[in-house]
Tab-separated table of C-alpha atoms (C1' of nucleotides) in Angstrom:
chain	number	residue	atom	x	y	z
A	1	UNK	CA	116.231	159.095	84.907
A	2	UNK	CA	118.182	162.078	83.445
A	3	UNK	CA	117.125	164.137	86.452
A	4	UNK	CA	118.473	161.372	88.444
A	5	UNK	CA	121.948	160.945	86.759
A	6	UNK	CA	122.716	164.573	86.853
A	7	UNK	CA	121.651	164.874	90.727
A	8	UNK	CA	123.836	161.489	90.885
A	9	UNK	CA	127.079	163.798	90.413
A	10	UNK	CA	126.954	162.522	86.241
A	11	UNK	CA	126.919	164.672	83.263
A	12	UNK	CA	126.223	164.938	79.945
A	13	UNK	CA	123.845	163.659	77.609
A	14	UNK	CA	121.381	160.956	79.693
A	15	UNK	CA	121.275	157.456	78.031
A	16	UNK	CA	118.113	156.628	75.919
A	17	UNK	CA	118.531	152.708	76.568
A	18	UNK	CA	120.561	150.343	78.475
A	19	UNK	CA	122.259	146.446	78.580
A	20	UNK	CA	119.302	145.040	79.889
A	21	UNK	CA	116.801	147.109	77.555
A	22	UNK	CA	118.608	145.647	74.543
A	23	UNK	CA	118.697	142.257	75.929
A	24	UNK	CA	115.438	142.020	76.009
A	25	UNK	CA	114.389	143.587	72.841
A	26	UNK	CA	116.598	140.826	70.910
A	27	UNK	CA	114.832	138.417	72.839
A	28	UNK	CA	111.618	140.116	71.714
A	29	UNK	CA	112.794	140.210	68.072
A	30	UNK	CA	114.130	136.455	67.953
A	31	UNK	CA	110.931	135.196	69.656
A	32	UNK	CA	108.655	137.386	66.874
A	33	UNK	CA	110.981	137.232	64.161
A	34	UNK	CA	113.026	134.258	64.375
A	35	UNK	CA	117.274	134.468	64.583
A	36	UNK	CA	118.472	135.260	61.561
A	37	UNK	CA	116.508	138.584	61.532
A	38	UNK	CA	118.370	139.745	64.625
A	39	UNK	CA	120.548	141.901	63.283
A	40	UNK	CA	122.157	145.381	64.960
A	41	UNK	CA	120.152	147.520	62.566
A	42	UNK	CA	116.632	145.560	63.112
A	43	UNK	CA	117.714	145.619	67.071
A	44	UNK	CA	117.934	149.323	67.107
A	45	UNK	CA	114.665	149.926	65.146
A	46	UNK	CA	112.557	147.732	67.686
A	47	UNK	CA	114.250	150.171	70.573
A	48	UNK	CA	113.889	153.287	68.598
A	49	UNK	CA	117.447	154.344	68.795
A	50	UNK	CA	119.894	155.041	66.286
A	51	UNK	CA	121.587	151.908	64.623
A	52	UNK	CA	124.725	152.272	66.097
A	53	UNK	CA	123.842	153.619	69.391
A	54	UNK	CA	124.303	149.695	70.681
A	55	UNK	CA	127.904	149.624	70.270
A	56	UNK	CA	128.007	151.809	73.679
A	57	UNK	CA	126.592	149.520	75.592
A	58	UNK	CA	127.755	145.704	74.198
A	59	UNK	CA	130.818	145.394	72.430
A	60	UNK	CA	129.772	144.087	69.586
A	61	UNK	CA	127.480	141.334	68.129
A	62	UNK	CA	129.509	138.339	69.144
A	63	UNK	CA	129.171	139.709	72.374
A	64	UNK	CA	125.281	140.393	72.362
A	65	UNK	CA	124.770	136.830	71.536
A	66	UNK	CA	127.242	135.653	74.422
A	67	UNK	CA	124.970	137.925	76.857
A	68	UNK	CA	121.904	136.315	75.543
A	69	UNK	CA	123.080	133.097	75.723
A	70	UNK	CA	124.151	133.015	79.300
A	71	UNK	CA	121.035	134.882	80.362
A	72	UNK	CA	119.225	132.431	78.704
A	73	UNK	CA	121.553	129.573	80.048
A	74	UNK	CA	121.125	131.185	83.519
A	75	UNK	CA	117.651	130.488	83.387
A	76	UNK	CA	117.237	126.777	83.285
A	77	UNK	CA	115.935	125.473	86.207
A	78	UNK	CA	117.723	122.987	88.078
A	79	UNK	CA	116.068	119.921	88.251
A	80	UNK	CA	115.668	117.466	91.044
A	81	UNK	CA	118.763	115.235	90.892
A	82	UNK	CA	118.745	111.221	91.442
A	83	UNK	CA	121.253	109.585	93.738
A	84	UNK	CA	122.354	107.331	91.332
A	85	UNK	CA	125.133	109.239	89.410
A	86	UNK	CA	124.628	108.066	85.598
A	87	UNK	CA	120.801	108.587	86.099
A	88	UNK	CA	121.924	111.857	87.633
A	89	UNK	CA	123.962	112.941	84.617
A	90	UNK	CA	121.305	111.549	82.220
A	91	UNK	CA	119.228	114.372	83.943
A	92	UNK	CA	121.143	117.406	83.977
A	93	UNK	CA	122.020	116.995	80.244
A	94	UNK	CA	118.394	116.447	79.339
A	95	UNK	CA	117.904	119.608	81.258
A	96	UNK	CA	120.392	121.231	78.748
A	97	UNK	CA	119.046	119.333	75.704
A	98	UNK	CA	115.098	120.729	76.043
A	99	UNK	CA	116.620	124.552	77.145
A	100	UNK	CA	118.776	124.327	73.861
A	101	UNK	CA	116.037	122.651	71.488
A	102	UNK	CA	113.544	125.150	72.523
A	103	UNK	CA	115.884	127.929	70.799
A	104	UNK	CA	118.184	126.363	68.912
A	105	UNK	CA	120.410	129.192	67.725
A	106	UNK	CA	121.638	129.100	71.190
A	107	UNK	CA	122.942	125.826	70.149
A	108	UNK	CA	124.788	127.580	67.506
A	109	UNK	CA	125.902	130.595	69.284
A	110	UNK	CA	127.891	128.142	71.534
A	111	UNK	CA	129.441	125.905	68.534
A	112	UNK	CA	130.370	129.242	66.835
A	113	UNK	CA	131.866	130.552	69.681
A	114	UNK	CA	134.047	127.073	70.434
A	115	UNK	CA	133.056	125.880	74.222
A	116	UNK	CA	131.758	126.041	77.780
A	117	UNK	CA	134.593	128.305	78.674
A	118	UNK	CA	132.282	131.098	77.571
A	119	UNK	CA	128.922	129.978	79.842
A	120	UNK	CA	128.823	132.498	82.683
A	121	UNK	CA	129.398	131.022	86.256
A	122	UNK	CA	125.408	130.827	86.833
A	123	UNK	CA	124.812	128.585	83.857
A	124	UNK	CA	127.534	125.745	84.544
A	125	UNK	CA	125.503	123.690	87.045
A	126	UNK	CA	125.258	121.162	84.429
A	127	UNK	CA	128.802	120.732	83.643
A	128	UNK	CA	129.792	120.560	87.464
A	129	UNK	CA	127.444	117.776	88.007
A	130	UNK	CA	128.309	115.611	85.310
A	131	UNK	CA	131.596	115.717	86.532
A	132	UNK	CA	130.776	115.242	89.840
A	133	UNK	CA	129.048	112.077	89.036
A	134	UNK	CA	131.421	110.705	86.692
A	135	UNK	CA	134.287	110.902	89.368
A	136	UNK	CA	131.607	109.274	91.719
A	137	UNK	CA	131.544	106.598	89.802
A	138	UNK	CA	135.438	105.993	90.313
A	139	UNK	CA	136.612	108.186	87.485
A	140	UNK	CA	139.813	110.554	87.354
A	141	UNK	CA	138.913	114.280	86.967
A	142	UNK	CA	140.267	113.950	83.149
A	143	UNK	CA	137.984	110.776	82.371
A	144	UNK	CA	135.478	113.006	84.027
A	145	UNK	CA	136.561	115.907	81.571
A	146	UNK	CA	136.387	113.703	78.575
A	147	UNK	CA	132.744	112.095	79.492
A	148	UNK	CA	131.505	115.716	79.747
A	149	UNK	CA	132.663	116.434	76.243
A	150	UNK	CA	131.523	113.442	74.279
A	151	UNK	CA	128.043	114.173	76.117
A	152	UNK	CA	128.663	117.455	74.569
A	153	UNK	CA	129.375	116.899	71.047
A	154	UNK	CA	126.525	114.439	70.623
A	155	UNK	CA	124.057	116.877	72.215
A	156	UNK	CA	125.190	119.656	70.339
A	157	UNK	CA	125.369	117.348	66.622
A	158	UNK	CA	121.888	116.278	67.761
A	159	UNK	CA	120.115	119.844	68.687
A	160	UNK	CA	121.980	121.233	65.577
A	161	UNK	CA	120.978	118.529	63.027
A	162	UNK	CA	117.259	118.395	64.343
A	163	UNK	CA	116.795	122.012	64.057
A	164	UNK	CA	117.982	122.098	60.688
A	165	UNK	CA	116.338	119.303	59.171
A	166	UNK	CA	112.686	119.664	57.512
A	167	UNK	CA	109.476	120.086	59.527
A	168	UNK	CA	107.682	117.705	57.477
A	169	UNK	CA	108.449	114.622	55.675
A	170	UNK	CA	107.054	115.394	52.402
A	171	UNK	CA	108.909	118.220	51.782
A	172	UNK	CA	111.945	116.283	49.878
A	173	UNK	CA	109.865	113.952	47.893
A	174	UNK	CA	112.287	111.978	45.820
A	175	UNK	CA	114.224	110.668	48.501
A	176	UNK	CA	116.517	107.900	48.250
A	177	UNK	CA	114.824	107.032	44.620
A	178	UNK	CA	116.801	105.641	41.870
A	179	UNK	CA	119.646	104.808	43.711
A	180	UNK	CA	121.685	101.124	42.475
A	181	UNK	CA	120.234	98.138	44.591
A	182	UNK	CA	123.437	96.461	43.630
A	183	UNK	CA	125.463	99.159	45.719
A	184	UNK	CA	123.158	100.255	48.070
A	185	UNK	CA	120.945	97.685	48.459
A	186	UNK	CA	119.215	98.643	52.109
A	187	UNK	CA	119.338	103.110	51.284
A	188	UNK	CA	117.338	101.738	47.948
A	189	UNK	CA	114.911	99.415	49.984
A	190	UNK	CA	114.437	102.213	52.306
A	191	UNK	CA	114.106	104.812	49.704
A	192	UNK	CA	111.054	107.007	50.593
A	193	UNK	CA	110.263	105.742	54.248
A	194	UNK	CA	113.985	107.782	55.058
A	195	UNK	CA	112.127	110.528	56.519
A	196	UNK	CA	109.740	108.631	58.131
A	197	UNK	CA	111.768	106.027	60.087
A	198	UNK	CA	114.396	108.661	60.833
A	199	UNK	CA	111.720	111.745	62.244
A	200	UNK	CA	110.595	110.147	65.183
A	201	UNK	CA	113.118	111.809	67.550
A	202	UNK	CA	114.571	109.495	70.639
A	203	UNK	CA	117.045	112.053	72.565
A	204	UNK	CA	117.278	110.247	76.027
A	205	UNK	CA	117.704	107.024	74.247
A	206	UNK	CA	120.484	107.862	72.602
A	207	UNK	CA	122.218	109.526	75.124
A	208	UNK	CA	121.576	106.523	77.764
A	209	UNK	CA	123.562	104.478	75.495
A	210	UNK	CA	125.989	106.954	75.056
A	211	UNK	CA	126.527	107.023	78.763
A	212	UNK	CA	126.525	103.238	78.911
A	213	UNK	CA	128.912	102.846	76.504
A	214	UNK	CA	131.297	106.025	78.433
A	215	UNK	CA	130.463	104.444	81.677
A	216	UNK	CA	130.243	100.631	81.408
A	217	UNK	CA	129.466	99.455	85.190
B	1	UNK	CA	135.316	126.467	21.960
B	2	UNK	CA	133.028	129.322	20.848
B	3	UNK	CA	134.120	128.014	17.154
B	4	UNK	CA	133.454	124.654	18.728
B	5	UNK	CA	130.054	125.735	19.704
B	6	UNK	CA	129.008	127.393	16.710
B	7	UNK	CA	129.951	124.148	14.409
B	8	UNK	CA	127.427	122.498	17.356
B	9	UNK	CA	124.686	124.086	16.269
B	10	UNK	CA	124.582	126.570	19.001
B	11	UNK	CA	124.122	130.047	19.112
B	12	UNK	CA	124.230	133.325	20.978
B	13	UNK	CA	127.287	134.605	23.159
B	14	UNK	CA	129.860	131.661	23.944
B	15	UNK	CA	129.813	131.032	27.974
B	16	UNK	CA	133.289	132.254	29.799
B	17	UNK	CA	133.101	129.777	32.253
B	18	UNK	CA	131.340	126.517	33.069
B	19	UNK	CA	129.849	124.476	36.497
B	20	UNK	CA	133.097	122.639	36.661
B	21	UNK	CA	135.367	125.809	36.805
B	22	UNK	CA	132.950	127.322	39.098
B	23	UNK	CA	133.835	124.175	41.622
B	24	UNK	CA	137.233	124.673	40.813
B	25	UNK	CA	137.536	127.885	41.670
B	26	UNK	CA	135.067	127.751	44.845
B	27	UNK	CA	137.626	125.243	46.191
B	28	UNK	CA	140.407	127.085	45.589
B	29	UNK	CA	139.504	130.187	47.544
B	30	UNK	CA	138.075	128.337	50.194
B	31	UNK	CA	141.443	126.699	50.485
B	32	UNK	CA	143.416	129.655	50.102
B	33	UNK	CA	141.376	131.890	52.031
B	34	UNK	CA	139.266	130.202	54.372
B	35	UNK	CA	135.464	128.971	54.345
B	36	UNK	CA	134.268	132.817	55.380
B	37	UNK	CA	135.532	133.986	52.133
B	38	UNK	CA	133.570	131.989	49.831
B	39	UNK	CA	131.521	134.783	48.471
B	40	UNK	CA	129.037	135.096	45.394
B	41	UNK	CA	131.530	138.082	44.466
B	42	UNK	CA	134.898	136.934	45.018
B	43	UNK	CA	134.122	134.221	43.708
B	44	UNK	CA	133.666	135.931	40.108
B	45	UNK	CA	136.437	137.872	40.768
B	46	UNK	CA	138.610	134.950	41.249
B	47	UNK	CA	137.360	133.959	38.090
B	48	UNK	CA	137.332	136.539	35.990
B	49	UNK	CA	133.815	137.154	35.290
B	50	UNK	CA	130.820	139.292	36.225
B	51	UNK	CA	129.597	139.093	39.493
B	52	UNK	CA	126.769	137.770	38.633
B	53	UNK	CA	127.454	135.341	36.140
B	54	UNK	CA	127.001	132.363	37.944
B	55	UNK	CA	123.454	132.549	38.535
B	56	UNK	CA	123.479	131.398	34.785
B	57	UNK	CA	125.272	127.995	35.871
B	58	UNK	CA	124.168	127.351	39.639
B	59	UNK	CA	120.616	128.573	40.833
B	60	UNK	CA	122.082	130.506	44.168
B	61	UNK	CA	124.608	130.262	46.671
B	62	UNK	CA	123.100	127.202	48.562
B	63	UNK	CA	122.993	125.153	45.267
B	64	UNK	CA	126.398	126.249	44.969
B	65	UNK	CA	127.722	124.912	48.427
B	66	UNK	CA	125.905	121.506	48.084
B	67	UNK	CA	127.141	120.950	44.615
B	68	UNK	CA	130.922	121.347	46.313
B	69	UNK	CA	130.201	119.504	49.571
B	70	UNK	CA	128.505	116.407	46.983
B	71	UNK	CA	132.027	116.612	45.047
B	72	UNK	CA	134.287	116.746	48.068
B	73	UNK	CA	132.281	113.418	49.690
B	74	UNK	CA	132.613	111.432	46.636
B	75	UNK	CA	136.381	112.172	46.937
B	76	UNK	CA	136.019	110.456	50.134
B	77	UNK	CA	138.015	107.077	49.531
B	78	UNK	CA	136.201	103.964	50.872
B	79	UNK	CA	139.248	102.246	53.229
B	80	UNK	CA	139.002	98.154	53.603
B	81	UNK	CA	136.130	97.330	55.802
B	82	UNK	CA	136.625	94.883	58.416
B	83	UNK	CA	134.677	91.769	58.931
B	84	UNK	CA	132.920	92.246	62.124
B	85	UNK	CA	130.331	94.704	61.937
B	86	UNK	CA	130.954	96.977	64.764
B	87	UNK	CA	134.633	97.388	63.666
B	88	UNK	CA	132.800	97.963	60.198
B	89	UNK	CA	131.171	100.755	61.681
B	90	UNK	CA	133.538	102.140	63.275
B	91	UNK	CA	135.970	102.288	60.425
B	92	UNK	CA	132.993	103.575	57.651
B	93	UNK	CA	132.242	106.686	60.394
B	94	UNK	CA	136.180	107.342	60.607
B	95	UNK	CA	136.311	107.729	57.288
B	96	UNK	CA	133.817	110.280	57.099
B	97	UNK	CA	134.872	112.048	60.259
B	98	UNK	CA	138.748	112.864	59.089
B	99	UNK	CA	137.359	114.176	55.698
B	100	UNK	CA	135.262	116.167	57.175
B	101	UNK	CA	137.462	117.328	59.770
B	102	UNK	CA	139.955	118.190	56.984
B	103	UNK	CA	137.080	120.350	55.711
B	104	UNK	CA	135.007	121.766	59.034
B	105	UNK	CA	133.082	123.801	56.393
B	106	UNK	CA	131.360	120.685	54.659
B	107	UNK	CA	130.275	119.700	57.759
B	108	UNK	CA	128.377	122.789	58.787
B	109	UNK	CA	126.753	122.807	55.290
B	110	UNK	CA	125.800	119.387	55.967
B	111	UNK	CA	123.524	120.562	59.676
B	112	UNK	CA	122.807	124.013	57.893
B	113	UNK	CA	120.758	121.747	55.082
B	114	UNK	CA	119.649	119.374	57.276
B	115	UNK	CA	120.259	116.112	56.351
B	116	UNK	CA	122.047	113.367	54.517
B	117	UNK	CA	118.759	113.086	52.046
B	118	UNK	CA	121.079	115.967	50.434
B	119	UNK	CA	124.164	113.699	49.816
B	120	UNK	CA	124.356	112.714	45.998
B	121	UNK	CA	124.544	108.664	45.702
B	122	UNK	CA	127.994	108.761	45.260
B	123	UNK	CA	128.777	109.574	48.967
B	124	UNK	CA	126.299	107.217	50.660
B	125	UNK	CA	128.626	104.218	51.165
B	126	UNK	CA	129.255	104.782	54.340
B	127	UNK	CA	125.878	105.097	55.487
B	128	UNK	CA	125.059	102.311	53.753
B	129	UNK	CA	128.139	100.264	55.760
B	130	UNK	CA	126.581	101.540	59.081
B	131	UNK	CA	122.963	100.289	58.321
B	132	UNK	CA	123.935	97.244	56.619
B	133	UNK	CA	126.418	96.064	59.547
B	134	UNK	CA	123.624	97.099	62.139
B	135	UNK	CA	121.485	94.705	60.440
B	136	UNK	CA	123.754	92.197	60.373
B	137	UNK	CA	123.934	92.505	64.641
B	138	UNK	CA	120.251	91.189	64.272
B	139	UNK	CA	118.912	94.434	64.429
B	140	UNK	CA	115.662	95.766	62.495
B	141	UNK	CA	115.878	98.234	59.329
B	142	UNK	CA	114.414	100.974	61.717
B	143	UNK	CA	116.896	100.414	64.563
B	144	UNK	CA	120.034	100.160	61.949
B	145	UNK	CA	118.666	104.103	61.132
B	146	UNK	CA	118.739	104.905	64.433
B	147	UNK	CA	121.795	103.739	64.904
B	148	UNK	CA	122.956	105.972	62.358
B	149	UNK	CA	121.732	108.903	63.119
B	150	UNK	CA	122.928	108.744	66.335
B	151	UNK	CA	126.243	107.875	65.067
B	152	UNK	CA	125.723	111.006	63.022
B	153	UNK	CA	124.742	113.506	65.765
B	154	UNK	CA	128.189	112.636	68.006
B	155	UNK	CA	130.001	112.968	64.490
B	156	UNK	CA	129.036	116.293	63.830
B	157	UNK	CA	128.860	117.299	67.221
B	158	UNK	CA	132.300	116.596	67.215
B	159	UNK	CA	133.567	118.576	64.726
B	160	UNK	CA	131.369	121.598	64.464
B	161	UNK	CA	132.869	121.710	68.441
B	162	UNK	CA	136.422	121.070	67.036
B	163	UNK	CA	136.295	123.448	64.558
B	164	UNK	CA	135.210	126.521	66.365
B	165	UNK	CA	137.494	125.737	69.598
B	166	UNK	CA	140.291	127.878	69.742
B	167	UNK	CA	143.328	126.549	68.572
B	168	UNK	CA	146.084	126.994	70.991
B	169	UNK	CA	144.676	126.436	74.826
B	170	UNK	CA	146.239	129.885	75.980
B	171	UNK	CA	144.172	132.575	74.126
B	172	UNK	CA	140.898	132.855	77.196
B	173	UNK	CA	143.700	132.702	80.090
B	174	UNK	CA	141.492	133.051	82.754
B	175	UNK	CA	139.262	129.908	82.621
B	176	UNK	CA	137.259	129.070	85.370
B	177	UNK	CA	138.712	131.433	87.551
B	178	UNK	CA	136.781	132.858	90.280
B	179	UNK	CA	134.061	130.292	90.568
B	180	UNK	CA	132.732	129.508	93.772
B	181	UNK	CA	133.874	126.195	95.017
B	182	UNK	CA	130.692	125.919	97.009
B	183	UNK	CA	128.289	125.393	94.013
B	184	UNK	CA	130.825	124.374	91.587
B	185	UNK	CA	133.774	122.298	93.579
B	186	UNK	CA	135.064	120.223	90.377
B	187	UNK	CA	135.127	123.302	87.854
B	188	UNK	CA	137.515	125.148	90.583
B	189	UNK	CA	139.246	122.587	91.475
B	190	UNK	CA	139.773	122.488	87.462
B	191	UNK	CA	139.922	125.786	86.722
B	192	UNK	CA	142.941	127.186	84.368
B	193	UNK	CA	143.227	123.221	83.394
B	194	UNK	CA	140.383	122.514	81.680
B	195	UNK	CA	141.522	123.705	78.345
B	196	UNK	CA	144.861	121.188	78.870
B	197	UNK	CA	142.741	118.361	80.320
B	198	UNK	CA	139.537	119.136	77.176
B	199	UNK	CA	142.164	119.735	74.228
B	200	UNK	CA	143.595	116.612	73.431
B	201	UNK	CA	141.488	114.923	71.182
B	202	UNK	CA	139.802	111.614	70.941
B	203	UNK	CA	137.064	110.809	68.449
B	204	UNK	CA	137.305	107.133	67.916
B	205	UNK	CA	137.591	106.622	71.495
B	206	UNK	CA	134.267	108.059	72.078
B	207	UNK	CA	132.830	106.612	68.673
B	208	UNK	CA	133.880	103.097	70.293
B	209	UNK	CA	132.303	103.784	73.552
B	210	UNK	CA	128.936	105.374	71.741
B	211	UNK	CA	128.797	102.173	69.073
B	212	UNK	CA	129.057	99.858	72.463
B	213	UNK	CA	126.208	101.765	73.750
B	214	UNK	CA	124.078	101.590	70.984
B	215	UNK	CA	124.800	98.075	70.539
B	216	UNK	CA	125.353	95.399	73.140
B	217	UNK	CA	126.303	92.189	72.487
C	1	DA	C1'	122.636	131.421	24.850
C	2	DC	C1'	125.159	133.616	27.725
C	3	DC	C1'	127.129	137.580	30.023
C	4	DT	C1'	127.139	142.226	32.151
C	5	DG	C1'	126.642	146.370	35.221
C	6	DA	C1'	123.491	148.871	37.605
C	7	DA	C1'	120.510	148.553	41.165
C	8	DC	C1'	118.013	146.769	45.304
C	9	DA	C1'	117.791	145.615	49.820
C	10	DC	C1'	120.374	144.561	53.029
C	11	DC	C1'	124.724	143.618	56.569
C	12	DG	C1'	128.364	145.076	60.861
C	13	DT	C1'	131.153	148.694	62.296
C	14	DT	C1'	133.854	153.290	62.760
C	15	DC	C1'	134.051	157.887	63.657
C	16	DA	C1'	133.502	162.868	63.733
C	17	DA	C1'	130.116	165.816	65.296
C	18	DG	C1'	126.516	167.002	68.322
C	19	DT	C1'	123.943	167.413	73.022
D	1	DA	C1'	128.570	160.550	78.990
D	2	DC	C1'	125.971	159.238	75.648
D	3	DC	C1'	123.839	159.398	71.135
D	4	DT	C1'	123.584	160.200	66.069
D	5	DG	C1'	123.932	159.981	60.904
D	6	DA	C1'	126.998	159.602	57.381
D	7	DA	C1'	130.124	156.676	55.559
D	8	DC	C1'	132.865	152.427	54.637
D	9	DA	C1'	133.326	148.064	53.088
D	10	DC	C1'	130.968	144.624	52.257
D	11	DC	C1'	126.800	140.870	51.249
D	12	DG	C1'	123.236	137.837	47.784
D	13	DT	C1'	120.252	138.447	44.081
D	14	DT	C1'	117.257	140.441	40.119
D	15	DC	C1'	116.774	142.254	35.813
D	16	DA	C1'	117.006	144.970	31.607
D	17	DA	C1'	120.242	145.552	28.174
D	18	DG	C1'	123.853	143.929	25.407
D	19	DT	C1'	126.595	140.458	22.344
DNA sequence: ACCTGAACACCGTTCAAGT
DNA sequence: ACCTGAACACCGTTCAAGT
């Protein structure tokens, strides 16, 4: 590679690692390690380079996890889309939902960094055809704006709120114990079944009633 | 008070501070300085004490942000409920959106610790309202939690979105620029508008629309 | 009983110097 | 042109020693 960049007409020292190269190695690390040990230090260890060589190749870390995201985002296969334009969106955001549940810090990547405006052009399938089918169904572009974002928020509250919330029931035992009957009468009957009747997880129901209730017929 | 103390029966070093003035304080810099500041250190500087010092009154940081976000919700005035138990709902989940929009931090404590098992009994009223007025619609006690929780997702969906979009619409001026209208028509045809057309907010409208999903008359 | 500073094990990032 | 280590300005937390 050196030989090559100096016969190439470049000079000077020949890189050790590249974009793509420490893309993949934070994928590598997140996968192993799990998100919140990706850190700039840790990233540079797993390539073997010094811990600030990255900052020559990605701006900084806000900007790592931007090109991860979108890579990652880029790489959601479209699904086959129905005719019928509310089943259609109730696809293409479950397509979204299972990408972003599978690794949920990309979830939180895109909340920290405020909205779609920073998805790369290959990842915004999804947006263009909800919007596309909610001005099929007789919507104005802004309606169409507006169904896309309430979509949004409750995908993002529910990816965010499942991934944070305890594997297993038991681990909180004392649930909604000794609370006042008189003030809370059906938390206290529930008490300790909390966890249970609130686990099972029901995505695409939710989000079909969503739509129904954006996009009454 | 170290007199005070001593005439108590106690002994050893009189404390400098106390749980309450730790609150205090914790509030006040995250007020004055913004959520990112809270830290274990300035926080004893803005007290006056060691930095370590509070690890004698809260067990670590986390403890620390749940006792705050517990004392901010039972601030949370209860507003007159309506009769009809969809307008119940929606006014109980208003209530807890603007607080929590007022303070964008509570709310990503809240996803960061999973779930409202963590809120002390003093804030559950309105989750109580939303599963007692789903009942009342003829639903079942596992349905009314649904209910909520889905409630809950769009709710902090919405404001963990909210809170990290940028504030003014002209700081990422070009948008959608240079997308190809082939594969994504309505996103050009959008473009530098989307930021004008997504800015202008409307939580209860959506809240209404979701609540009609959820339930149908 | 309560507080303290030193210390540990980390962060992200800048920058002068080196190849 | 690209890489490096030292350095800066921070984190949260533990713990022995002090009052």
């Amino acid at each position: 590679v050196a030989q090559r960049s100096a016969s190439n007409g470049r000079t000077g020292r020949p890189p050790v690692t590249s974009r793509a190269e420490i893309l993949a190695a934070a994928r590598r690390l997140i996968d192993r390690d799990g998100w919140e040990k990706l850190t700039v230090r840790r990233l540079a260890a797993e390539l073997g380079i010094g811990p600030t060589t990255m900052y020559h190749h990605v701006r900084d870390k806000e900007a790592l996890l931007l090109l991860l995201l979108n890579e990652y985002a880029s790489q959601i296969p479209q699904p086959e889309l129905p005719g019928d334009p509310k089943e259609r969106i109730v696809t293409a955001t479950i397509a979204i939902h299972d990408a972003l549940a599978e690794w949920p810090w990309a979830a939180e990547v895109l909340t920290a960094n405020g909205f779609v405006g920073l998805f790369a052009a290959s990842s915004l399938w999804p947006v263009e055809t909800i919007i596309a089918a909610t001005v099929e169904t007789g919507r104005t572009l802004e309606q169409a704006v507006d169904v896309f974002r309430n979509i949004w928020f409750y995908t993002v509250g529910e990816i965010l709120v499942q991934a944070h919330s305890p594997r297993r029931a038991i681990e909180r035992d004392p649930f909604f114990t000794d609370l006042d009957p008189a003030k809370t009468p059906h938390l206290a009957a529930i008490g300790n079944d909390w966890p249970l009747l609130a686990t099972h997880p029901n995505y695409a129901g939710g989000l079909k009633s969503l739509i129904n209730g954006l996009l009454p017929d």
